[in-house]
Amino acid sequence: MPALAADIEVLARFGRALADPIRCRVLLLLRAAPSYPADLADTLGVSRTRLSNHLVCLRDCGLVVAVPDGRRTRYEIADERLGHALDDVRTAVVAVETDRTCGDSGAEDCC
């Protein structure tokens, strides 16, 4: 696969992961500290089944890893650089959101 195609696939996987608010919240929680699925489900107020589906997606996207911990499994961000990337994306979006120099920024279909 050419380098550009591989880069696009990586960005698409990251975008898929960020496309759901629950997955975003999971990533932000795991950015702060590793956690167990039951604790994440309780914190987020979602069922363990629903959370499990989101964790599978995040694992498949390569953003989180499952670490065996005795009889339990702990989840954490796959690489600390992903945590930094989340911070960079979040702060960049906030910065762009406050910059209303775009003439269409008030339009309903403007990002």
Coordinates of C-alpha atoms in Angstrom, one line a residue, residues 44-104:
L44 CA -20.3 6.9 31.6
G45 CA -23.7 5.7 32.6
V46 CA -23.9 3.1 29.9
S47 CA -24.5 -0.6 30.0
R48 CA -21.4 -2.9 30.1
T49 CA -22.6 -4.5 26.8
R50 CA -22.7 -1.1 25.1
L51 CA -19.3 -0.1 26.5
S52 CA -17.9 -3.4 25.4
N53 CA -18.9 -2.7 21.8
H54 CA -17.2 0.7 21.9
L55 CA -14.0 -0.9 23.4
V56 CA -13.9 -3.4 20.6
C57 CA -14.1 -0.6 18.1
L58 CA -11.3 1.3 19.8
R59 CA -9.2 -1.8 20.0
D60 CA -9.8 -2.5 16.3
C61 CA -8.8 1.0 15.5
G62 CA -5.6 0.5 17.4
L63 CA -6.3 3.3 19.9
V64 CA -6.6 1.3 23.1
V65 CA -5.1 -2.0 24.4
A66 CA -6.5 -4.6 26.8
V67 CA -4.1 -5.5 29.5
P68 CA -4.7 -8.7 31.5
D69 CA -4.7 -7.9 35.2
G70 CA -5.3 -11.1 37.1
R71 CA -8.9 -12.2 36.4
R72 CA -9.8 -8.7 35.1
T73 CA -8.8 -6.8 32.0
R74 CA -7.6 -3.2 32.2
Y75 CA -7.9 -0.8 29.2
E76 CA -5.4 1.9 28.4
I77 CA -4.4 4.2 25.6
A78 CA -2.3 2.1 23.2
D79 CA 0.5 4.7 22.9
E80 CA 1.1 7.9 24.9
R81 CA 1.4 9.8 21.7
L82 CA -2.3 9.2 21.1
G83 CA -3.1 11.0 24.3
H84 CA -1.1 14.0 23.1
A85 CA -2.9 13.8 19.8
L86 CA -6.2 13.9 21.5
D87 CA -5.1 16.9 23.5
D88 CA -3.9 18.6 20.3
V89 CA -7.1 17.9 18.3
R90 CA -9.3 19.1 21.2
T91 CA -7.4 22.3 21.7
A92 CA -7.1 23.0 18.0
V93 CA -10.8 22.6 17.5
V94 CA -11.5 24.9 20.4
A95 CA -9.1 27.5 18.9
V96 CA -10.7 27.3 15.5
E97 CA -14.2 27.4 17.1
T98 CA -13.4 30.7 18.8
D99 CA -11.9 32.2 15.5
R100 CA -15.0 33.5 13.7
T101 CA -13.1 35.2 10.8
C102 CA -14.9 32.9 8.4
G103 CA -17.7 34.9 6.7
D104 CA -20.0 31.8 6.8

